[in-house]
Amino acid sequence: NAGVTQTPKFRVLKTGQSMTLLCAQDMNHEYMYWYRQDPGMGLRLIHYSVGEGTTAKGEVPDGYNVSRLKKQNFLLGLESAAPSQTSVYFCASTQQGAGQETQYFGPGTRLLVL
Amino acid sequence: RKEVEQDPGPFNVPEGATVAFNCTYSNSASQSFFWYRQDCRKEPKLLMSVYSSGNEDGRFTAQLNRASQYISLLIRDSKLSDSATYLCVVNGRDSSYKLIFGSGTRLLVRP
């Protein structure tokens, strides 16, 4: 049981390049989330999904797209990277049900956009 | 105003000290409350949930005051290994189980 995994762990991009971050979970969770964390800002929600085939915008969705084609995977795409997207990206998943909102996080992806 | 506010610290305390962190939240409809711990360059991990009646887990005690929209975390007999950033977290207002994170309070425990 690996929990939540993220690929890659670290990446350097040039402005304008594109990339996809992969999140995978083996806990059969319905809900998955993508966050970014910047110094002094805490975690901010980018996009989330409440089930396979569904996605929704979070607090800071601009410049990102997501897809949830399979229940266990949640992909975050950057079509044209900008230096402002330099950040640490965390994926998380959770179970359904009141009182079970504990979110389990992946180890993070560190992205540097030059 | 941020939805969840915390003192960023850092709190620099000696081993064995008792330290308390506070947090306020703005949405009175929030239903669930948590403290997460985040070590340097690592992912956040759940430390404990916070219940209205207050709850304790070993050296850690969490309290919730709904009337004041205030959450606290007390750490007794601090250990070097407690050095980390502590994130105050509340749930969102809808059924998507979204969580709102505070920016964290950093704790440094010195020998």
XYZ file of C-alpha atoms in Angstrom:
225
model
C 0.000 0.000 0.000
C 1.938 3.005 -1.299
C -0.691 5.627 -0.351
C -0.366 8.709 -2.536
C 2.531 8.967 -4.960
C 3.587 11.850 -7.193
C 5.699 11.949 -10.329
C 8.141 13.633 -10.876
C 9.719 14.692 -7.576
C 11.532 17.649 -9.092
C 11.471 19.430 -12.440
C 12.991 22.506 -14.041
C 11.079 24.121 -16.909
C 11.694 27.066 -19.149
C 9.000 29.696 -19.526
C 6.440 28.535 -22.074
C 7.150 24.830 -21.767
C 4.430 22.399 -20.810
C 4.375 19.473 -18.426
C 2.063 17.091 -16.618
C 2.277 16.127 -12.965
C 0.914 12.710 -12.085
C -0.749 11.775 -8.825
C -1.728 8.206 -8.036
C -3.462 6.728 -4.987
C -4.129 3.103 -4.114
C -6.639 3.680 -1.308
C -9.743 3.691 -3.555
C -10.490 7.292 -2.536
C -13.171 9.185 -4.433
C -11.857 12.674 -3.728
C -8.564 14.015 -4.974
C -6.982 17.460 -4.783
C -4.080 19.451 -6.173
C -2.483 22.180 -4.024
C 0.420 24.512 -4.407
C 2.484 25.728 -1.478
C 4.516 28.916 -1.551
C 6.548 30.438 1.292
C 4.295 32.180 3.800
C 1.151 31.348 1.828
C 0.130 27.953 3.132
C -1.479 25.410 0.837
C -3.834 26.754 -1.811
C -6.243 24.547 -3.706
C -5.766 24.545 -7.484
C -8.304 21.973 -8.714
C -10.092 19.029 -7.209
C -12.160 16.008 -8.198
C -15.073 14.344 -6.421
C -14.938 11.219 -8.555
C -13.743 9.615 -11.759
C -14.511 11.825 -14.741
C -15.209 14.945 -12.668
C -13.081 18.004 -11.980
C -13.698 21.410 -10.446
C -11.801 24.649 -9.886
C -10.296 25.554 -6.571
C -8.925 28.823 -5.266
C -6.107 29.344 -7.807
C -6.964 27.438 -11.037
C -5.609 29.849 -13.662
C -2.824 28.413 -15.808
C -3.593 24.811 -14.843
C -5.770 22.038 -16.210
C -6.614 18.661 -14.707
C -8.044 15.309 -15.702
C -9.395 12.332 -13.743
C -9.838 9.600 -16.344
C -9.202 6.829 -13.827
C -10.257 6.826 -10.189
C -6.751 6.257 -8.938
C -5.056 8.974 -11.001
C -5.331 12.762 -11.009
C -3.231 14.676 -13.525
C -2.246 18.343 -13.299
C -1.166 20.054 -16.500
C 0.688 23.272 -17.144
C 0.201 24.230 -20.803
C 2.587 27.193 -20.840
C 4.667 27.452 -17.692
C 5.359 30.851 -16.122
C 7.878 31.807 -13.404
C 4.892 32.516 -11.090
C 4.161 28.774 -11.169
C 7.431 27.998 -9.410
C 6.179 26.228 -6.321
C 5.831 22.953 -4.485
C 2.813 20.975 -5.683
C 1.048 18.512 -3.416
C -1.611 16.025 -4.337
C -4.012 14.652 -1.729
C -6.894 12.226 -1.520
C -9.622 11.488 0.992
C -12.470 9.173 1.802
C -16.122 10.151 1.766
C -18.293 10.566 4.785
C -18.644 13.098 7.535
C -15.808 12.907 9.989
C -13.549 11.247 7.469
C -12.139 14.312 5.794
C -8.560 13.399 6.648
C -6.555 14.113 3.552
C -3.546 11.980 2.712
C -0.802 13.802 0.883
C 1.779 12.748 -1.643
C 5.445 13.683 -1.120
C 5.238 16.722 -3.398
C 6.707 17.886 -6.692
C 9.138 20.780 -6.663
C 8.823 22.829 -9.840
C 11.169 25.600 -10.893
C 10.217 27.698 -13.914
C 13.025 29.790 -15.336
C -8.989 38.569 5.694
C -7.685 34.994 5.463
C -10.196 32.246 6.206
C -7.790 30.595 8.642
C -5.253 32.728 10.497
C -2.269 31.604 12.532
C 0.697 33.288 14.138
C 3.604 32.327 11.834
C 6.131 32.218 14.677
C 8.736 30.890 14.922
C 8.258 29.722 18.478
C 11.699 28.902 19.864
C 11.426 26.863 23.077
C 13.733 24.627 25.161
C 13.180 20.906 25.458
C 10.576 20.125 28.094
C 8.692 23.385 27.646
C 4.966 23.692 27.133
C 3.928 25.634 24.051
C 0.525 26.686 22.749
C -0.555 27.611 19.239
C -3.713 29.459 18.377
C -5.774 29.720 15.241
C -8.918 31.599 14.235
C -11.276 30.813 11.384
C -13.780 33.072 9.674
C -16.497 30.695 8.441
C -18.930 29.913 11.246
C -20.412 27.078 9.131
C -17.182 25.048 9.280
C -17.821 21.591 10.670
C -14.488 19.850 10.999
C -11.176 21.011 12.353
C -7.695 19.564 12.305
C -4.082 20.143 13.140
C -1.573 18.928 10.590
C 2.167 18.741 11.037
C 4.605 19.509 8.240
C 8.315 18.791 8.468
C 10.757 20.774 6.365
C 10.413 19.892 2.661
C 7.893 17.144 3.433
C 4.178 16.684 2.945
C 1.624 17.658 5.619
C 0.458 14.826 7.847
C -2.551 14.715 10.128
C -1.582 15.283 13.755
C -5.059 15.222 15.258
C -8.670 16.139 14.698
C -10.216 18.757 16.959
C -13.537 18.154 18.683
C -15.818 20.545 20.528
C -15.258 18.705 23.786
C -11.506 18.975 23.405
C -9.265 15.997 22.872
C -5.899 14.753 23.949
C -3.337 12.490 22.334
C -0.363 11.906 24.568
C 1.450 15.212 24.979
C -0.863 17.003 22.558
C -4.165 18.635 23.491
C -6.499 20.334 21.032
C -9.378 22.623 21.914
C -12.164 24.174 19.868
C -14.242 27.206 20.807
C -17.031 27.523 18.232
C -18.447 30.704 19.741
C -15.123 32.502 19.326
C -14.162 30.538 16.169
C -10.887 29.686 17.799
C -8.780 26.518 17.790
C -5.753 25.768 19.945
C -3.022 23.173 20.187
C -1.034 22.610 23.370
C 2.195 20.619 23.354
C 3.543 19.560 26.720
C 7.092 18.380 27.493
C 8.396 19.449 24.072
C 10.843 17.128 22.313
C 13.451 18.013 19.723
C 11.431 15.895 17.294
C 8.440 18.238 17.703
C 10.277 20.867 15.648
C 8.079 21.364 12.589
C 5.403 23.635 11.161
C 1.903 23.139 12.546
C -0.989 23.823 10.185
C -4.465 24.715 11.397
C -7.075 23.325 9.020
C -10.852 23.648 8.706
C -13.216 22.039 6.247
C -14.983 23.921 3.469
C -18.665 24.683 3.380
C -19.745 22.135 0.775
C -19.747 18.382 0.206
C -16.455 18.286 -1.666
C -14.544 17.873 1.610
C -12.277 20.731 0.660
C -9.947 21.818 3.420
C -8.793 25.361 4.126
C -5.258 25.578 5.461
C -3.696 28.209 7.620
C -0.193 29.272 6.630
C 1.286 27.458 9.615
C 3.140 28.146 12.854
C 6.761 27.133 12.987
C 8.096 25.492 16.156
C 11.788 25.123 16.975
C 12.650 23.057 20.034
C 16.239 23.575 21.195
C 18.342 21.293 23.427
